[in-house]
Tab-separated table of C-alpha atoms and ligand atoms in Angstrom:
chain	number	residue	atom	x	y	z
I	1	MET	CA	-41.538	54.943	-19.353
I	2	LYS	CA	-40.971	56.493	-16.022
I	3	GLU	CA	-43.143	53.842	-14.425
I	4	GLN	CA	-41.380	51.196	-16.371
I	5	LEU	CA	-37.990	52.330	-15.054
I	6	ALA	CA	-39.238	52.574	-11.518
I	7	LYS	CA	-40.618	49.035	-11.751
I	8	ILE	CA	-37.336	47.662	-13.107
I	9	ARG	CA	-35.377	49.439	-10.396
I	10	ALA	CA	-37.585	48.126	-7.560
I	11	GLU	CA	-37.650	44.597	-8.888
I	12	ALA	CA	-33.908	44.465	-9.699
I	13	LEU	CA	-32.843	45.831	-6.407
I	14	ALA	CA	-35.103	43.383	-4.496
I	15	ALA	CA	-33.790	40.449	-6.562
I	16	MET	CA	-30.144	41.530	-6.102
I	17	ASP	CA	-30.513	41.957	-2.357
I	18	GLY	CA	-31.908	38.442	-2.221
I	19	ALA	CA	-29.267	36.779	-4.375
I	20	GLN	CA	-27.742	33.738	-2.632
I	21	SER	CA	-24.615	33.297	-4.715
I	22	THR	CA	-22.341	35.267	-7.010
I	23	ALA	CA	-23.647	33.152	-9.917
I	24	GLU	CA	-27.129	34.240	-9.178
I	25	LEU	CA	-26.022	37.890	-8.966
I	26	ASP	CA	-24.211	37.577	-12.233
I	27	ALA	CA	-27.366	36.166	-13.876
I	28	LEU	CA	-29.329	39.225	-12.590
I	29	ARG	CA	-26.716	41.575	-14.058
I	30	VAL	CA	-27.237	39.999	-17.419
I	31	GLN	CA	-30.970	40.032	-17.014
I	32	TYR	CA	-31.156	43.775	-16.394
I	33	LEU	CA	-27.935	45.346	-17.666
I	34	GLY	CA	-26.876	42.926	-20.409
I	35	LYS	CA	-27.189	43.700	-24.157
I	36	LYS	CA	-30.604	42.041	-24.224
I	37	GLY	CA	-31.350	43.155	-20.646
I	38	GLU	CA	-34.589	44.788	-19.424
I	39	LEU	CA	-33.054	48.185	-18.736
I	40	THR	CA	-31.248	48.141	-22.049
I	41	ALA	CA	-34.529	47.435	-23.838
I	42	VAL	CA	-36.106	50.521	-22.226
I	43	LEU	CA	-33.209	52.718	-23.164
I	44	LYS	CA	-33.527	51.554	-26.744
I	45	GLN	CA	-36.943	53.182	-26.833
I	46	MET	CA	-35.515	56.623	-25.937
I	47	GLY	CA	-35.557	57.518	-29.608
I	48	LYS	CA	-39.292	57.545	-29.559
I	49	LEU	CA	-39.468	60.289	-26.923
I	50	SER	CA	-39.893	63.955	-27.736
I	51	ALA	CA	-36.835	66.264	-27.426
I	52	GLU	CA	-38.211	67.761	-24.252
I	53	GLU	CA	-38.829	64.489	-22.492
I	54	ARG	CA	-35.514	62.949	-23.482
I	55	PRO	CA	-32.984	64.644	-21.122
I	56	ALA	CA	-35.026	64.011	-17.984
I	57	MET	CA	-35.720	60.412	-18.961
I	58	GLY	CA	-32.118	59.929	-19.879
I	59	GLN	CA	-31.000	61.117	-16.454
I	60	LEU	CA	-33.524	58.895	-14.788
I	61	ALA	CA	-32.300	55.920	-16.809
I	62	ASN	CA	-28.679	56.600	-15.878
I	63	GLU	CA	-29.650	56.855	-12.188
I	64	VAL	CA	-31.372	53.464	-12.399
I	65	ARG	CA	-28.343	51.923	-14.101
I	66	ALA	CA	-26.026	53.399	-11.413
I	67	ALA	CA	-28.247	52.111	-8.620
I	68	LEU	CA	-28.295	48.610	-10.119
I	69	GLU	CA	-24.521	48.620	-10.641
I	70	GLU	CA	-24.002	49.698	-7.052
I	71	ALA	CA	-26.393	47.019	-5.795
I	72	ILE	CA	-24.450	44.419	-7.726
I	73	GLU	CA	-21.148	45.598	-6.215
I	74	VAL	CA	-22.445	45.775	-2.687
I	75	ASN	CA	-24.134	42.349	-2.909
I	76	ALA	CA	-21.012	40.793	-4.516
I	77	ARG	CA	-18.914	41.910	-1.620
I	78	LYS	CA	-21.524	40.625	0.848
I	79	LEU	CA	-21.573	37.209	-0.818
I	80	GLU	CA	-17.816	36.947	-0.914
I	81	GLU	CA	-17.613	37.715	2.786
I	82	LYS	CA	-20.283	35.085	3.485
I	83	ALA	CA	-18.387	32.473	1.412
I	84	LEU	CA	-15.204	33.246	3.279
I	85	GLU	CA	-16.908	32.877	6.600
I	86	GLN	CA	-18.435	29.583	5.543
I	87	ARG	CA	-14.994	28.289	4.439
I	88	LEU	CA	-13.345	29.328	7.705
I	89	GLU	CA	-16.157	27.631	9.598
I	90	ALA	CA	-15.702	24.449	7.598
I	91	GLU	CA	-11.972	24.370	7.886
I	92	LYS	CA	-12.005	25.045	11.611
I	93	LEU	CA	-9.238	23.143	13.378
I	94	ASP	CA	-10.054	21.543	16.743
I	95	VAL	CA	-6.732	21.436	18.535
I	96	THR	CA	-8.266	19.581	21.511
I	97	ILE	CA	-9.078	16.347	19.527
I	98	PRO	CA	-6.664	13.619	20.773
I	99	GLY	CA	-3.957	12.760	18.228
I	100	LYS	CA	-4.003	9.456	16.323
I	101	GLN	CA	-1.525	6.985	17.795
I	102	VAL	CA	1.427	6.384	15.457
I	103	LYS	CA	2.182	2.665	15.385
I	104	LEU	CA	5.859	1.881	15.183
I	105	GLY	CA	7.001	-1.270	13.386
I	106	HIS	CA	9.007	-3.924	15.114
I	107	LYS	CA	12.169	-5.673	14.011
I	108	HIS	CA	11.585	-9.291	13.087
I	109	PRO	CA	13.214	-11.805	15.479
I	110	MET	CA	15.040	-13.451	12.572
I	111	TYR	CA	16.630	-10.109	11.597
I	112	ILE	CA	17.509	-9.492	15.289
I	113	ALA	CA	19.350	-12.816	15.174
I	114	LEU	CA	20.953	-11.863	11.784
I	115	ASP	CA	22.157	-8.570	13.170
I	116	GLU	CA	23.765	-10.427	16.129
I	117	ILE	CA	25.393	-12.922	13.685
I	118	LYS	CA	26.743	-10.100	11.520
I	119	ASP	CA	28.147	-8.214	14.532
I	120	ILE	CA	29.956	-11.322	15.789
I	121	PHE	CA	31.519	-12.027	12.378
I	122	VAL	CA	32.356	-8.366	11.629
I	123	GLY	CA	34.059	-8.294	15.033
I	124	MET	CA	36.247	-11.182	13.801
I	125	GLY	CA	37.234	-9.370	10.642
I	126	PHE	CA	34.701	-10.761	8.174
I	127	THR	CA	33.095	-8.733	5.358
I	128	VAL	CA	29.323	-9.024	4.818
I	129	LEU	CA	28.423	-9.718	1.164
I	130	ASP	CA	25.057	-9.494	-0.634
I	131	GLY	CA	24.241	-11.413	-3.811
I	132	PRO	CA	21.481	-12.250	-6.265
I	133	GLU	CA	18.630	-14.614	-5.488
I	134	VAL	CA	18.230	-15.367	-9.194
I	135	GLU	CA	21.409	-17.242	-9.890
I	136	LEU	CA	23.169	-19.152	-12.662
I	137	ALA	CA	23.089	-22.923	-12.238
I	138	GLU	CA	26.726	-22.707	-13.187
I	139	LEU	CA	27.543	-20.920	-9.972
I	140	ASN	CA	24.967	-22.684	-7.820
I	141	PHE	CA	26.087	-26.142	-8.964
I	142	ASP	CA	28.938	-26.552	-11.562
I	143	ARG	CA	31.455	-24.299	-9.852
I	144	LEU	CA	30.601	-25.973	-6.600
I	145	ASN	CA	31.526	-29.375	-7.981
I	146	ALA	CA	27.895	-30.563	-8.384
I	147	GLU	CA	27.989	-31.697	-11.986
I	148	GLU	CA	25.119	-32.407	-14.392
I	149	GLY	CA	23.180	-35.342	-13.044
I	150	HIS	CA	23.772	-34.502	-9.356
I	151	PRO	CA	20.553	-35.176	-7.427
I	152	SER	CA	20.358	-31.636	-5.996
I	153	ARG	CA	20.008	-30.303	-9.565
I	154	ASP	CA	16.779	-32.211	-10.086
I	155	TRP	CA	13.652	-30.259	-11.333
I	156	SER	CA	11.742	-31.640	-8.432
I	157	ASP	CA	13.937	-29.794	-5.954
I	158	THR	CA	14.875	-26.580	-7.776
I	159	PHE	CA	12.992	-23.664	-9.253
I	160	TYR	CA	14.372	-23.142	-12.747
I	161	PHE	CA	13.502	-20.256	-15.075
I	162	ASP	CA	14.252	-21.946	-18.412
I	163	GLU	CA	13.921	-25.292	-20.135
I	164	ASP	CA	17.655	-25.995	-20.223
I	165	SER	CA	18.068	-25.331	-16.467
I	166	ARG	CA	20.574	-22.514	-16.680
I	167	VAL	CA	18.882	-19.834	-14.618
I	168	MET	CA	17.343	-20.627	-11.239
I	169	LEU	CA	16.363	-19.322	-7.786
I	170	ARG	CA	19.444	-20.141	-5.811
I	171	SER	CA	18.983	-23.235	-3.663
I	172	GLN	CA	21.770	-22.247	-1.240
I	173	THR	CA	23.918	-19.191	-0.500
I	174	SER	CA	27.033	-21.222	-1.463
I	175	PRO	CA	27.316	-19.620	-4.954
I	176	MET	CA	28.442	-16.557	-2.927
I	177	GLN	CA	31.611	-18.513	-2.193
I	178	VAL	CA	32.277	-18.547	-5.951
I	179	ARG	CA	31.291	-14.892	-6.382
I	180	ALA	CA	33.702	-13.965	-3.524
I	181	MET	CA	36.588	-16.040	-5.036
I	182	ASP	CA	35.934	-14.478	-8.431
I	183	THR	CA	35.975	-10.843	-7.241
I	184	MET	CA	38.000	-10.614	-4.027
I	185	GLU	CA	41.684	-10.596	-3.238
I	186	LEU	CA	43.106	-13.325	-0.997
I	187	PRO	CA	42.936	-13.839	1.900
I	188	ILE	CA	39.097	-13.917	2.056
I	189	ARG	CA	36.835	-13.747	5.076
I	190	ILE	CA	33.170	-13.294	4.204
I	191	ILE	CA	29.666	-13.998	5.362
I	192	ALA	CA	26.745	-13.773	2.915
I	193	PRO	CA	23.234	-13.869	4.280
I	194	GLY	CA	20.170	-14.128	2.076
I	195	ARG	CA	17.080	-15.931	0.814
I	196	VAL	CA	17.227	-19.381	-0.852
I	197	TYR	CA	14.576	-21.468	-2.514
I	198	ARG	CA	13.691	-25.177	-2.682
I	199	LYS	CA	10.606	-27.025	-3.713
I	200	ASP	CA	9.619	-28.019	-0.231
I	201	GLU	CA	6.083	-28.232	1.261
I	202	VAL	CA	5.340	-25.953	4.203
I	203	ASP	CA	5.417	-27.612	7.651
I	204	ALA	CA	6.734	-26.831	11.119
I	205	THR	CA	10.349	-27.048	9.886
I	206	HIS	CA	10.137	-26.482	6.083
I	207	SER	CA	9.347	-23.634	3.690
I	208	PRO	CA	10.022	-23.245	-0.066
I	209	MET	CA	11.743	-19.959	0.795
I	210	PHE	CA	14.124	-19.701	3.734
I	211	HIS	CA	17.323	-17.901	4.728
I	212	GLN	CA	20.870	-18.938	5.030
I	213	VAL	CA	24.107	-17.335	6.128
I	214	GLU	CA	27.087	-18.485	4.096
I	215	GLY	CA	30.566	-18.133	5.666
I	216	MET	CA	33.933	-18.652	4.078
I	217	VAL	CA	37.624	-18.249	4.967
I	218	ILE	CA	40.436	-18.762	2.506
I	219	ASP	CA	44.013	-18.216	3.588
I	220	LYS	CA	47.343	-20.058	4.029
I	221	ASN	CA	47.373	-22.859	6.618
I	222	VAL	CA	43.633	-22.743	7.322
I	223	THR	CA	42.431	-25.945	8.947
I	224	MET	CA	39.319	-27.714	10.269
I	225	ALA	CA	40.389	-26.619	13.728
I	226	ASP	CA	39.942	-23.010	12.677
I	227	LEU	CA	36.400	-23.882	11.448
I	228	LYS	CA	35.399	-25.597	14.751
I	229	GLY	CA	37.010	-22.891	16.900
I	230	THR	CA	35.223	-20.112	14.928
I	231	LEU	CA	31.813	-21.802	14.962
I	232	ASN	CA	32.032	-22.635	18.647
I	233	THR	CA	32.836	-19.036	19.446
I	234	VAL	CA	29.905	-17.845	17.425
I	235	VAL	CA	27.522	-20.282	19.060
I	236	GLU	CA	28.620	-19.265	22.564
I	237	LYS	CA	28.155	-15.570	21.705
I	238	LEU	CA	24.722	-16.265	20.274
I	239	TYR	CA	23.394	-18.752	22.750
I	240	GLY	CA	25.485	-18.189	25.870
I	241	LYS	CA	28.653	-19.485	27.394
I	242	GLY	CA	28.953	-23.280	27.725
I	243	THR	CA	26.447	-24.057	24.855
I	244	LYS	CA	27.574	-27.385	23.527
I	245	THR	CA	27.996	-28.249	19.856
I	246	ARG	CA	28.700	-31.494	18.052
I	247	PHE	CA	30.177	-32.049	14.609
I	248	ARG	CA	29.015	-35.092	12.581
I	249	PRO	CA	30.607	-36.299	9.322
I	250	HIS	CA	28.490	-35.475	6.268
I	251	HIS	CA	28.782	-35.038	2.531
I	252	PHE	CA	28.694	-31.965	0.335
I	253	PRO	CA	30.145	-31.867	-3.217
I	254	PHE	CA	32.043	-28.630	-2.553
I	255	THR	CA	33.674	-29.529	0.788
I	256	GLU	CA	36.071	-32.293	1.734
I	257	PRO	CA	35.898	-33.343	4.514
I	258	SER	CA	32.348	-32.243	5.218
I	259	CYS	CA	30.359	-32.116	8.426
I	260	GLU	CA	27.119	-30.923	10.019
I	261	MET	CA	27.107	-29.025	13.240
I	262	ASP	CA	24.375	-29.638	15.878
I	263	VAL	CA	23.765	-27.525	18.946
I	264	GLN	CA	22.485	-29.056	22.159
I	265	CYS	CA	18.677	-28.791	22.479
I	266	HIS	CA	17.696	-25.683	24.559
I	267	LYS	CA	14.426	-27.326	25.688
I	268	CYS	CA	15.757	-30.569	27.217
I	269	GLY	CA	19.460	-29.845	27.549
I	270	GLY	CA	20.353	-32.884	25.490
I	271	VAL	CA	18.113	-35.566	27.056
I	272	GLY	CA	15.690	-35.779	24.172
I	273	CYS	CA	12.275	-34.067	23.783
I	274	PRO	CA	9.668	-33.240	21.047
I	275	THR	CA	11.545	-29.979	20.062
I	276	CYS	CA	14.642	-31.988	19.117
I	277	LYS	CA	12.610	-35.026	18.017
I	278	GLY	CA	14.104	-36.963	20.835
I	279	GLU	CA	17.683	-36.356	19.574
I	280	GLY	CA	18.927	-34.033	22.237
I	281	TRP	CA	20.555	-32.021	19.436
I	282	ILE	CA	19.361	-29.580	16.744
I	283	GLU	CA	21.085	-29.372	13.344
I	284	LEU	CA	22.229	-25.791	12.629
I	285	LEU	CA	24.564	-25.797	9.723
I	286	GLY	CA	26.573	-27.723	7.103
I	287	ALA	CA	30.263	-27.049	6.770
I	288	GLY	CA	33.650	-28.370	5.681
I	289	MET	CA	37.020	-27.703	4.091
I	290	ILE	CA	36.591	-26.208	0.625
I	291	HIS	CA	37.198	-28.932	-2.016
I	292	PRO	CA	40.499	-28.473	-3.859
I	293	LYS	CA	38.579	-28.726	-7.152
I	294	VAL	CA	36.420	-25.712	-6.192
I	295	LEU	CA	39.533	-23.690	-5.409
I	296	GLU	CA	41.115	-24.709	-8.644
I	297	MET	CA	37.996	-23.796	-10.713
I	298	SER	CA	38.286	-20.263	-9.217
I	299	GLY	CA	41.991	-20.094	-10.054
I	300	ILE	CA	43.221	-20.590	-6.537
I	301	ASP	CA	46.130	-23.008	-5.952
I	302	PRO	CA	45.031	-25.547	-3.379
I	303	LYS	CA	48.659	-26.382	-2.605
I	304	GLU	CA	49.208	-22.865	-1.406
I	305	TYR	CA	45.798	-21.941	-0.030
I	306	SER	CA	43.068	-23.819	1.948
I	307	GLY	CA	39.758	-22.695	3.246
I	308	TRP	CA	36.605	-23.633	5.042
I	309	ALA	CA	32.992	-22.721	4.528
I	310	PHE	CA	29.666	-23.126	6.268
I	311	GLY	CA	25.986	-22.623	5.432
I	312	MET	CA	23.775	-21.864	8.364
I	313	GLY	CA	20.008	-21.966	8.437
I	314	LEU	CA	18.959	-18.561	9.652
I	315	GLU	CA	15.374	-19.430	10.656
I	316	ARG	CA	16.661	-22.313	12.743
I	317	THR	CA	19.259	-20.215	14.359
I	318	ALA	CA	16.614	-17.599	15.320
I	319	MET	CA	14.221	-20.262	16.534
I	320	ARG	CA	16.919	-21.635	18.797
I	321	ARG	CA	17.974	-18.118	19.864
I	322	PHE	CA	14.422	-17.050	20.794
I	323	LYS	CA	12.993	-20.509	21.673
I	324	ILE	CA	10.436	-20.458	18.802
I	325	ALA	CA	8.797	-23.863	18.237
I	326	ASP	CA	7.226	-23.520	14.802
I	327	LEU	CA	8.928	-22.212	11.652
I	328	ARG	CA	5.651	-20.879	10.277
I	329	LEU	CA	5.511	-18.222	13.003
I	330	ILE	CA	8.601	-16.695	11.455
I	331	PHE	CA	6.749	-16.050	8.186
I	332	GLU	CA	3.217	-15.210	9.381
I	333	ASN	CA	4.212	-11.755	10.689
I	334	ASP	CA	1.520	-11.725	13.301
I	335	ILE	CA	2.246	-8.561	15.241
I	336	ARG	CA	1.308	-10.249	18.595
I	337	PHE	CA	4.097	-12.758	17.991
I	338	LEU	CA	6.696	-10.254	16.725
I	339	GLU	CA	6.232	-7.881	19.592
I	340	GLN	CA	7.528	-10.398	21.988
I	341	PHE	CA	11.130	-10.068	20.945
U	401	LIG	N1	25.111	-25.129	1.082
U	401	LIG	C1	24.942	-26.253	1.982
U	401	LIG	C2	23.443	-26.483	2.187
U	401	LIG	O1	22.652	-25.650	1.799
U	401	LIG	C3	25.574	-25.868	3.326
U	401	LIG	C4	27.088	-25.780	3.241
U	401	LIG	C5	27.653	-24.529	3.060
U	401	LIG	C6	27.879	-26.905	3.431
U	401	LIG	C7	29.063	-24.459	2.965
U	401	LIG	C8	29.233	-26.777	3.423
U	401	LIG	C9	29.796	-25.562	3.191
U	401	LIG	O2	23.024	-27.461	2.719
């Protein structure tokens, strides 16, 4: 038995000193000191010894057990230290590595132009309104004097959500005129920028989604002269002093009289070139005096109040402002393009 104990001790200590992980060490503890362990098995045979042999053997067995327990403890500590060292090594921070460059975004030229437009109008006492892109046909058409059967309501032009054409993607920001009249106190001075949608094919000047800025003033004694004066001021602030505009008669169901405003071509100065398709002028917006019927439908007395409104194409305005030739550049979001502004 003495030899047996010595053998266990030598083997166990060697194995424990060589353990590579706490799991391995734990397995050794079970192998030698566990209920079915090798040392335990020897101890179980103590009963077979004579009364004289027993105390000495008992003492020896206890010594072996103590030695093994100590070896486990010492090795456990060693392994923990080793693990910690490895972790610190792995997590080592190299403060000399150059940092990753943080890329800042860039404001889109169209939104730069929009901010300028907002500033100009806010400076003249206008409020900026926001409204839904999913709109009722009632507000986009009926309340703007475009009744059932009006060509602009056609399914080939408009994105409807339902069979009976009641809900749609707004085709213009003009329903914001109605929303303003329905919710605001008179007098009203608002602009309302936002996205609008039409079933157009994409080309250098068209997109099924584009932006407009609606503008509207309703007050007593408001005339077409106010409209022209305001828009000329805005154009000069946007494009520089002396920029020429021209107003042509036009038709919109919700304004009477109606007009379109052109601005002189920045490329050729009015002579005619490919940018203005030989016209010398570029169309920027539709406008007019608000139709008395539209005022009436919103409960405003046209004998007491009058108003004007305009709807400006924002992409076009930005293209003129930054001399951009193709509408598609506005939507492609190529960083090399955007960074130029
Ligand atoms: N909503 C018209 C359009 O999209 C523009 C417009 C707005 C005209 C306000 C007159 C008054 O073409």
